[in-house]
CSV table of C-alpha atoms in Angstrom, one decimal:
chain,number,residue,atom,x,y,z
U,1,UNK,CA,70.8,98.8,122.1
U,2,UNK,CA,73.9,100.6,120.9
U,3,UNK,CA,75.7,98.9,118.0
U,4,UNK,CA,79.2,97.5,118.8
U,5,UNK,CA,81.7,98.7,116.3
U,6,UNK,CA,84.2,96.0,117.1
U,7,UNK,CA,84.9,92.5,115.9
U,8,UNK,CA,86.4,89.4,117.5
U,9,UNK,CA,88.5,86.7,115.9
U,10,UNK,CA,86.5,83.4,115.6
U,11,UNK,CA,89.5,81.2,116.6
U,12,UNK,CA,91.3,83.2,119.3
U,13,UNK,CA,88.6,85.7,120.5
U,14,UNK,CA,91.0,88.7,120.0
U,15,UNK,CA,89.0,92.0,120.1
U,16,UNK,CA,89.7,93.9,116.9
U,17,UNK,CA,88.8,97.0,115.0
U,18,UNK,CA,86.7,96.1,112.0
U,19,UNK,CA,89.0,95.1,109.1
U,20,UNK,CA,88.1,96.8,105.9
U,21,UNK,CA,90.1,95.0,103.2
U,22,UNK,CA,90.0,96.0,99.6
U,23,UNK,CA,88.4,93.8,96.9
U,24,UNK,CA,90.6,90.8,96.3
U,25,UNK,CA,92.6,91.3,99.5
U,26,UNK,CA,92.4,89.2,102.7
U,27,UNK,CA,92.3,90.2,106.3
U,28,UNK,CA,93.9,87.9,108.8
U,29,UNK,CA,93.8,88.0,112.6
U,30,UNK,CA,97.1,89.6,113.7
U,31,UNK,CA,97.3,87.2,116.7
U,32,UNK,CA,96.4,83.7,115.4
U,33,UNK,CA,96.4,84.2,111.6
U,34,UNK,CA,92.8,83.2,111.1
U,35,UNK,CA,91.2,84.4,107.9
U,36,UNK,CA,88.7,87.1,109.0
U,37,UNK,CA,87.5,88.6,105.7
U,38,UNK,CA,87.9,88.0,102.0
U,39,UNK,CA,85.8,90.4,100.0
U,40,UNK,CA,84.8,89.1,96.6
U,41,UNK,CA,83.8,91.0,93.5
U,42,UNK,CA,80.0,90.8,92.9
U,43,UNK,CA,79.7,88.1,95.5
U,44,UNK,CA,75.9,88.1,95.6
U,45,UNK,CA,75.5,88.2,91.8
U,46,UNK,CA,78.0,85.4,91.3
U,47,UNK,CA,76.6,83.2,94.0
U,48,UNK,CA,73.2,83.7,92.5
U,49,UNK,CA,74.3,82.8,89.0
U,50,UNK,CA,76.5,79.9,90.1
U,51,UNK,CA,73.8,78.3,92.2
U,52,UNK,CA,71.4,78.3,89.2
U,53,UNK,CA,74.1,76.7,87.1
U,54,UNK,CA,74.7,74.1,89.9
U,55,UNK,CA,71.0,73.4,90.2
U,56,UNK,CA,70.8,72.6,86.5
U,57,UNK,CA,73.9,70.4,86.5
U,58,UNK,CA,72.9,68.4,89.6
U,59,UNK,CA,70.3,66.5,87.6
U,60,UNK,CA,72.5,65.0,84.9
U,61,UNK,CA,75.3,64.5,87.4
U,62,UNK,CA,72.9,62.5,89.7
U,63,UNK,CA,70.8,60.6,87.1
U,64,UNK,CA,73.2,59.7,84.3
U,65,UNK,CA,75.8,57.0,84.6
U,66,UNK,CA,79.2,58.2,85.7
U,67,UNK,CA,81.4,55.2,85.0
U,68,UNK,CA,80.8,51.9,83.3
U,69,UNK,CA,82.8,48.7,83.4
U,70,UNK,CA,83.1,45.7,81.1
U,71,UNK,CA,84.4,42.4,82.4
U,72,UNK,CA,84.3,39.4,80.1
U,73,UNK,CA,81.4,40.7,78.1
U,74,UNK,CA,79.4,41.7,81.2
U,75,UNK,CA,78.7,45.4,81.4
U,76,UNK,CA,77.6,47.5,84.3
U,77,UNK,CA,77.1,51.3,84.8
U,78,UNK,CA,77.1,53.2,88.0
U,79,UNK,CA,75.8,56.6,89.0
U,80,UNK,CA,75.7,58.4,92.4
U,81,UNK,CA,72.6,56.5,93.4
U,82,UNK,CA,73.7,53.0,92.5
U,83,UNK,CA,76.5,53.1,95.1
U,84,UNK,CA,74.1,54.0,97.8
U,85,UNK,CA,71.6,51.3,96.6
U,86,UNK,CA,74.3,48.6,96.5
U,87,UNK,CA,75.4,49.4,100.0
U,88,UNK,CA,71.7,49.3,101.2
U,89,UNK,CA,71.3,45.9,99.6
U,90,UNK,CA,74.3,44.6,101.5
U,91,UNK,CA,72.7,45.8,104.8
U,92,UNK,CA,75.4,48.4,105.2
U,93,UNK,CA,72.7,51.0,105.8
U,94,UNK,CA,74.9,53.2,108.0
U,95,UNK,CA,77.5,53.7,105.4
U,96,UNK,CA,74.8,53.9,102.7
U,97,UNK,CA,73.1,56.8,104.5
U,98,UNK,CA,76.4,58.6,105.0
U,99,UNK,CA,77.3,58.3,101.3
U,100,UNK,CA,73.8,59.5,100.4
U,101,UNK,CA,74.1,62.5,102.6
U,102,UNK,CA,77.6,63.5,101.6
U,103,UNK,CA,77.4,62.9,97.9
U,104,UNK,CA,73.7,63.6,97.0
U,105,UNK,CA,71.6,65.4,99.7
U,106,UNK,CA,74.0,67.9,101.2
U,107,UNK,CA,75.5,69.1,97.8
U,108,UNK,CA,71.9,69.6,96.7
U,109,UNK,CA,70.8,71.4,99.9
U,110,UNK,CA,74.0,73.5,99.6
U,111,UNK,CA,73.0,74.7,96.2
U,112,UNK,CA,69.4,75.3,97.1
U,113,UNK,CA,70.3,77.3,100.2
U,114,UNK,CA,72.9,79.4,98.3
U,115,UNK,CA,70.2,80.0,95.6
U,116,UNK,CA,67.6,81.0,98.1
U,117,UNK,CA,69.8,83.3,100.1
U,118,UNK,CA,71.5,85.0,97.2
U,119,UNK,CA,68.2,85.5,95.4
U,120,UNK,CA,66.7,87.2,98.4
U,121,UNK,CA,69.8,89.4,98.8
U,122,UNK,CA,70.0,90.2,95.1
U,123,UNK,CA,66.3,91.3,94.9
U,124,UNK,CA,66.5,93.0,98.3
U,125,UNK,CA,63.7,90.9,99.6
U,126,UNK,CA,63.6,90.4,103.4
U,127,UNK,CA,62.7,87.0,104.7
U,128,UNK,CA,62.3,85.8,108.2
U,129,UNK,CA,64.2,82.6,107.4
U,130,UNK,CA,67.3,84.2,105.8
U,131,UNK,CA,69.4,83.9,109.0
U,132,UNK,CA,68.4,80.4,109.6
U,133,UNK,CA,69.2,79.3,106.0
U,134,UNK,CA,72.6,81.0,106.3
U,135,UNK,CA,73.3,79.1,109.5
U,136,UNK,CA,72.3,75.8,107.8
U,137,UNK,CA,74.5,76.6,104.8
U,138,UNK,CA,77.5,77.2,107.0
U,139,UNK,CA,77.0,73.9,108.8
U,140,UNK,CA,76.3,71.9,105.7
U,141,UNK,CA,79.3,73.2,103.8
U,142,UNK,CA,81.7,70.8,105.4
U,143,UNK,CA,79.5,67.8,104.8
U,144,UNK,CA,79.0,68.2,101.1
U,145,UNK,CA,81.9,66.2,99.7
U,146,UNK,CA,81.8,66.2,96.0
U,147,UNK,CA,85.5,66.8,95.7
U,148,UNK,CA,86.3,63.8,97.9
U,149,UNK,CA,83.9,61.7,95.9
U,150,UNK,CA,85.8,62.6,92.8
U,151,UNK,CA,89.0,61.4,94.3
U,152,UNK,CA,87.0,58.2,95.2
U,153,UNK,CA,86.1,57.7,91.6
U,154,UNK,CA,89.7,58.1,90.5
U,155,UNK,CA,91.0,55.6,93.0
U,156,UNK,CA,88.2,53.1,92.1
U,157,UNK,CA,89.0,53.5,88.4
U,158,UNK,CA,92.7,52.9,89.1
U,159,UNK,CA,91.8,49.7,91.0
U,160,UNK,CA,89.5,48.5,88.3
U,161,UNK,CA,91.7,49.3,85.4
U,162,UNK,CA,93.7,46.1,85.7
U,163,UNK,CA,90.6,43.8,85.8
U,164,UNK,CA,88.1,45.5,83.7
U,165,UNK,CA,87.5,47.8,80.7
U,166,UNK,CA,86.4,51.2,81.8
U,167,UNK,CA,83.9,53.5,80.0
U,168,UNK,CA,83.4,57.1,81.0
U,169,UNK,CA,79.9,58.3,80.5
U,170,UNK,CA,78.3,61.7,80.0
U,171,UNK,CA,77.2,61.8,83.6
U,172,UNK,CA,80.9,62.0,84.6
U,173,UNK,CA,81.4,65.2,82.6
U,174,UNK,CA,78.2,66.7,84.2
U,175,UNK,CA,79.6,65.6,87.6
U,176,UNK,CA,83.0,67.3,87.0
U,177,UNK,CA,81.2,70.5,85.8
U,178,UNK,CA,79.1,70.4,89.0
U,179,UNK,CA,82.3,69.9,91.0
U,180,UNK,CA,83.8,73.0,89.4
U,181,UNK,CA,80.6,75.0,89.9
U,182,UNK,CA,80.3,74.1,93.6
U,183,UNK,CA,84.0,75.0,94.1
U,184,UNK,CA,83.5,78.4,92.5
U,185,UNK,CA,80.3,78.8,94.5
U,186,UNK,CA,81.9,78.3,97.9
U,187,UNK,CA,84.8,80.7,96.9
U,188,UNK,CA,82.4,83.4,95.6
U,189,UNK,CA,80.2,83.4,98.7
U,190,UNK,CA,81.5,86.1,101.0
U,191,UNK,CA,80.0,85.1,104.4
U,192,UNK,CA,80.9,88.4,106.0
U,193,UNK,CA,79.1,90.4,103.3
U,194,UNK,CA,76.1,88.0,103.4
U,195,UNK,CA,75.6,88.3,107.1
U,196,UNK,CA,75.9,92.1,106.9
U,197,UNK,CA,73.3,92.2,104.1
U,198,UNK,CA,71.0,89.8,106.1
U,199,UNK,CA,71.3,92.1,109.1
U,200,UNK,CA,70.5,95.2,107.0
U,201,UNK,CA,67.5,93.6,105.4
U,202,UNK,CA,66.3,92.6,108.9
U,203,UNK,CA,66.7,96.2,110.1
U,204,UNK,CA,64.7,97.4,107.1
U,205,UNK,CA,61.8,95.2,108.1
U,206,UNK,CA,62.1,96.4,111.7
U,207,UNK,CA,61.7,100.0,110.7
U,208,UNK,CA,58.7,99.3,108.5
U,209,UNK,CA,56.8,97.7,111.4
E,1,UNK,CA,98.2,92.3,104.7
E,2,UNK,CA,100.8,94.0,106.9
E,3,UNK,CA,99.0,97.3,107.2
E,4,UNK,CA,95.8,95.5,108.1
E,5,UNK,CA,97.6,93.8,110.9
E,6,UNK,CA,98.7,97.2,112.2
E,7,UNK,CA,95.3,98.8,111.7
E,8,UNK,CA,93.5,95.8,113.4
E,9,UNK,CA,95.6,95.4,116.4
E,10,UNK,CA,94.3,97.3,119.4
E,11,UNK,CA,96.7,98.8,121.9
E,12,UNK,CA,96.5,95.9,124.3
E,13,UNK,CA,95.6,92.4,123.2
E,14,UNK,CA,92.3,91.6,124.9
E,15,UNK,CA,89.8,88.8,124.2
E,16,UNK,CA,86.2,89.8,123.6
E,17,UNK,CA,85.1,87.7,126.6
E,18,UNK,CA,87.3,89.6,129.1
E,19,UNK,CA,85.6,92.8,127.9
E,20,UNK,CA,82.2,91.3,128.5
E,21,UNK,CA,81.4,90.7,124.8
E,22,UNK,CA,80.2,87.4,123.3
E,23,UNK,CA,80.9,86.6,119.6
E,24,UNK,CA,78.0,84.8,117.9
E,25,UNK,CA,79.2,81.3,116.6
E,26,UNK,CA,77.1,81.6,113.5
E,27,UNK,CA,77.2,85.2,112.2
E,28,UNK,CA,80.1,86.6,114.1
E,29,UNK,CA,78.4,89.7,115.5
E,30,UNK,CA,79.3,90.9,119.0
E,31,UNK,CA,76.8,91.2,121.8
E,32,UNK,CA,77.3,92.6,125.3
E,33,UNK,CA,77.1,89.9,127.9
E,34,UNK,CA,74.0,90.5,130.0
E,35,UNK,CA,71.7,88.2,131.9
E,36,UNK,CA,69.0,88.4,129.2
E,37,UNK,CA,71.1,88.3,126.1
E,38,UNK,CA,70.7,84.6,125.3
E,39,UNK,CA,70.0,84.9,121.6
E,40,UNK,CA,72.0,86.7,118.9
E,41,UNK,CA,70.2,89.9,117.9
E,42,UNK,CA,71.2,89.4,114.2
E,43,UNK,CA,70.6,85.7,113.6
E,44,UNK,CA,68.7,84.4,116.7
E,45,UNK,CA,71.1,81.6,117.4
E,46,UNK,CA,71.8,80.8,121.0
E,47,UNK,CA,74.8,82.7,122.4
E,48,UNK,CA,77.6,81.0,124.1
E,49,UNK,CA,80.9,82.7,124.9
E,50,UNK,CA,82.7,79.4,124.2
E,51,UNK,CA,81.3,76.2,122.7
E,52,UNK,CA,79.3,74.6,125.5
E,53,UNK,CA,81.1,71.7,127.2
E,54,UNK,CA,83.7,71.8,124.5
E,55,UNK,CA,86.3,69.8,126.4
E,56,UNK,CA,84.0,67.0,127.5
E,57,UNK,CA,82.3,66.6,124.1
E,58,UNK,CA,85.6,66.6,122.2
E,59,UNK,CA,87.1,64.1,124.6
E,60,UNK,CA,84.0,61.8,124.4
E,61,UNK,CA,84.0,61.9,120.6
E,62,UNK,CA,87.7,61.4,120.4
E,63,UNK,CA,87.6,58.3,122.7
E,64,UNK,CA,84.8,56.8,120.7
E,65,UNK,CA,86.6,57.3,117.4
E,66,UNK,CA,89.8,56.0,118.9
E,67,UNK,CA,88.1,52.7,120.0
E,68,UNK,CA,86.4,52.3,116.6
E,69,UNK,CA,89.7,52.9,114.8
E,70,UNK,CA,90.8,49.4,116.0
E,71,UNK,CA,88.0,47.3,114.3
E,72,UNK,CA,88.3,49.6,111.3
E,73,UNK,CA,91.8,48.4,110.7
E,74,UNK,CA,91.5,44.8,111.8
E,75,UNK,CA,88.4,43.7,109.9
E,76,UNK,CA,88.1,43.5,106.1
E,77,UNK,CA,86.8,46.7,104.6
E,78,UNK,CA,85.8,44.8,101.4
E,79,UNK,CA,85.9,41.3,100.0
E,80,UNK,CA,86.8,40.9,96.3
E,81,UNK,CA,85.5,37.7,94.7
E,82,UNK,CA,86.9,36.7,91.3
E,83,UNK,CA,85.8,33.5,89.7
E,84,UNK,CA,84.4,32.2,92.9
E,85,UNK,CA,87.5,32.9,95.0
E,86,UNK,CA,86.9,35.4,97.7
E,87,UNK,CA,89.7,37.5,99.1
E,88,UNK,CA,89.1,39.9,102.0
E,89,UNK,CA,91.0,43.2,102.1
E,90,UNK,CA,91.7,45.3,105.1
E,91,UNK,CA,92.5,49.0,104.7
E,92,UNK,CA,96.3,48.3,104.8
E,93,UNK,CA,95.8,45.3,102.5
E,94,UNK,CA,94.2,47.5,99.9
E,95,UNK,CA,97.2,49.8,100.0
E,96,UNK,CA,99.6,46.9,99.7
E,97,UNK,CA,97.6,45.6,96.7
E,98,UNK,CA,98.0,49.0,95.1
E,99,UNK,CA,101.7,49.0,95.7
E,100,UNK,CA,102.0,45.5,94.1
E,101,UNK,CA,100.3,46.6,91.0
E,102,UNK,CA,102.7,49.5,90.8
E,103,UNK,CA,100.2,52.3,91.6
E,104,UNK,CA,102.6,54.0,94.0
E,105,UNK,CA,101.1,57.5,93.8
E,106,UNK,CA,97.5,56.2,94.3
E,107,UNK,CA,98.7,54.0,97.1
E,108,UNK,CA,100.3,57.0,98.8
E,109,UNK,CA,97.0,58.9,98.4
E,110,UNK,CA,95.0,56.1,100.1
E,111,UNK,CA,97.7,55.7,102.8
E,112,UNK,CA,97.5,59.4,103.6
E,113,UNK,CA,93.7,59.7,103.4
E,114,UNK,CA,92.7,56.5,105.3
E,115,UNK,CA,95.6,55.8,107.7
E,116,UNK,CA,97.7,58.9,108.3
E,117,UNK,CA,95.0,61.5,108.4
E,118,UNK,CA,92.7,59.8,110.9
E,119,UNK,CA,95.7,58.8,113.1
E,120,UNK,CA,97.4,62.2,113.1
E,121,UNK,CA,94.0,63.9,113.6
E,122,UNK,CA,93.2,61.9,116.7
E,123,UNK,CA,96.7,62.5,118.0
E,124,UNK,CA,96.4,66.3,117.3
E,125,UNK,CA,93.1,66.5,119.0
E,126,UNK,CA,94.4,64.6,122.0
E,127,UNK,CA,97.3,67.0,122.3
E,128,UNK,CA,94.9,70.0,122.1
E,129,UNK,CA,92.8,68.5,124.9
E,130,UNK,CA,95.9,67.8,127.0
E,131,UNK,CA,97.1,71.4,126.5
E,132,UNK,CA,93.7,72.8,127.7
E,133,UNK,CA,93.4,70.3,130.6
E,134,UNK,CA,96.9,70.9,132.0
E,135,UNK,CA,96.9,74.6,131.0
E,136,UNK,CA,100.2,74.3,129.1
E,137,UNK,CA,101.8,77.7,128.6
E,138,UNK,CA,102.8,77.4,124.9
E,139,UNK,CA,103.0,79.6,121.8
E,140,UNK,CA,99.3,79.4,121.0
E,141,UNK,CA,99.6,80.4,117.3
E,142,UNK,CA,101.1,77.1,115.9
E,143,UNK,CA,98.6,75.2,118.0
E,144,UNK,CA,95.7,77.1,116.5
E,145,UNK,CA,97.2,76.4,113.0
E,146,UNK,CA,97.3,72.7,113.9
E,147,UNK,CA,93.6,72.9,114.9
E,148,UNK,CA,92.8,74.6,111.6
E,149,UNK,CA,94.6,71.8,109.6
E,150,UNK,CA,92.8,69.1,111.7
E,151,UNK,CA,89.4,70.7,111.0
E,152,UNK,CA,90.2,71.1,107.3
E,153,UNK,CA,91.6,67.6,106.4
E,154,UNK,CA,89.1,65.4,108.2
E,155,UNK,CA,86.6,65.1,105.3
E,156,UNK,CA,89.2,63.8,102.9
E,157,UNK,CA,89.2,60.5,104.9
E,158,UNK,CA,85.9,59.7,103.3
E,159,UNK,CA,87.8,58.9,100.2
E,160,UNK,CA,87.9,55.2,101.1
E,161,UNK,CA,84.2,55.0,101.8
E,162,UNK,CA,83.3,56.6,98.5
E,163,UNK,CA,85.7,54.4,96.7
E,164,UNK,CA,84.0,51.3,98.2
E,165,UNK,CA,80.5,52.5,97.4
E,166,UNK,CA,81.6,52.9,93.7
E,167,UNK,CA,83.4,49.5,93.6
E,168,UNK,CA,80.5,47.7,95.3
E,169,UNK,CA,77.9,49.1,92.8
E,170,UNK,CA,80.1,48.5,89.7
E,171,UNK,CA,81.7,45.1,90.4
E,172,UNK,CA,78.5,43.1,90.9
E,173,UNK,CA,78.8,40.5,88.2
E,174,UNK,CA,77.8,37.4,90.1
E,175,UNK,CA,80.3,34.6,89.8
E,176,UNK,CA,82.7,36.5,87.5
E,177,UNK,CA,83.6,39.3,89.8
E,178,UNK,CA,82.0,40.8,92.9
E,179,UNK,CA,83.0,43.2,95.6
E,180,UNK,CA,81.2,43.3,98.9
E,181,UNK,CA,81.7,45.9,101.6
E,182,UNK,CA,83.0,44.5,104.9
E,183,UNK,CA,82.3,45.3,108.6
E,184,UNK,CA,85.3,47.7,108.8
E,185,UNK,CA,83.6,50.0,106.3
E,186,UNK,CA,81.0,50.9,109.0
E,187,UNK,CA,83.6,51.3,111.7
E,188,UNK,CA,85.8,53.4,109.5
E,189,UNK,CA,82.9,55.7,108.4
E,190,UNK,CA,82.1,56.1,112.1
E,191,UNK,CA,85.7,57.1,112.8
E,192,UNK,CA,85.6,59.7,110.1
E,193,UNK,CA,82.3,61.2,111.2
E,194,UNK,CA,83.2,61.1,114.9
E,195,UNK,CA,86.5,62.8,114.4
E,196,UNK,CA,84.9,65.5,112.2
E,197,UNK,CA,82.4,66.1,115.1
E,198,UNK,CA,85.2,66.1,117.6
E,199,UNK,CA,87.1,68.7,115.7
E,200,UNK,CA,84.0,70.8,115.3
E,201,UNK,CA,83.2,70.7,119.0
E,202,UNK,CA,86.7,71.7,120.1
E,203,UNK,CA,86.9,75.5,120.7
E,204,UNK,CA,90.4,76.8,119.8
E,205,UNK,CA,89.8,79.9,121.9
E,206,UNK,CA,90.3,77.7,125.0
E,207,UNK,CA,94.0,77.5,124.1
E,208,UNK,CA,94.2,81.3,124.1
E,209,UNK,CA,92.1,81.7,127.3
E,210,UNK,CA,94.6,79.7,129.4
E,211,UNK,CA,97.7,81.7,128.3
E,212,UNK,CA,98.9,84.2,130.8
């Protein structure tokens, strides 16, 4: 099959000549303004490095207490899991599952998938699952909500400040570091380049067969 | 950016579909529309020129979220018990409590995230559906921008849910102070998830298809 040297905008389906923006520039659709491409410097290397950093940070951020409170001599710490556990105990399992997915499982899967994909691309190793992983990553991205969770912590702390003494634990610093890393991770991942590389790796395998 | 716009624009504005090309939803590669091309050659995902049943799915999800928005606002989202005296809070009640304790910026934040965003989002999606259904001839670009904003802001409504999960786990000190999540939390969480799915199932290319 002949290769089609054209592109289409994802949001308005306008047929376009391929945009070839320089590093650091952005290409937008001329008709609807949708961001088409945003090439990043060393996208694969950075994604690889950041996902390793994220994978290390996710353990202290998940397991260590984030915030502690003290009311009339009673103290209590909370981490990412205790919120889920408390909701489960109150039979709010729907909300508990949602919080678990958005604040624990999906951020973890996001990092693991980024690591797997960028490692394969970095070492030029073809894998039959690469395209599937990339699809999962694109769908999961929206549902990993660490930054929204951070805002939740802030609002909760403001609400508690009047009735309790607050104590910020080491887990919170790990959590904030993880938040920054995942933010950098999603901005370093150039989807256009990743798909192109996945396609090229796939062709390489096809020729060897 | 300007020179790209010039370089990109073809002589006549044509959509890929009218030229017999299908853009893969996942990886963006173009495939010629044939009877046997059902999977993308690059990533193997099923090919659809437009999101399948986009209108019906978006409308169904939107109506479900709209009906859940009512219990989400009527019922208490959490109950705060201090020294044995329980006080249920609705979403709006929580915002009023924040205003009373002079936390205006935080109150604004919660107001935006848990009341304005879901409401405006449902309104916007409703307008987009009406536009497609009645084939309104409009300037499609601002409508696409509206869609883009709707798709982006939805997740921030989870703020309230996360805040409750933190409060519930921390403030669990028996008779002294206790916070329990209320039935509205489930309804509100469902509203957020359903509107996110609704935004995802709406295909903005439908707005462009109907313009003549």
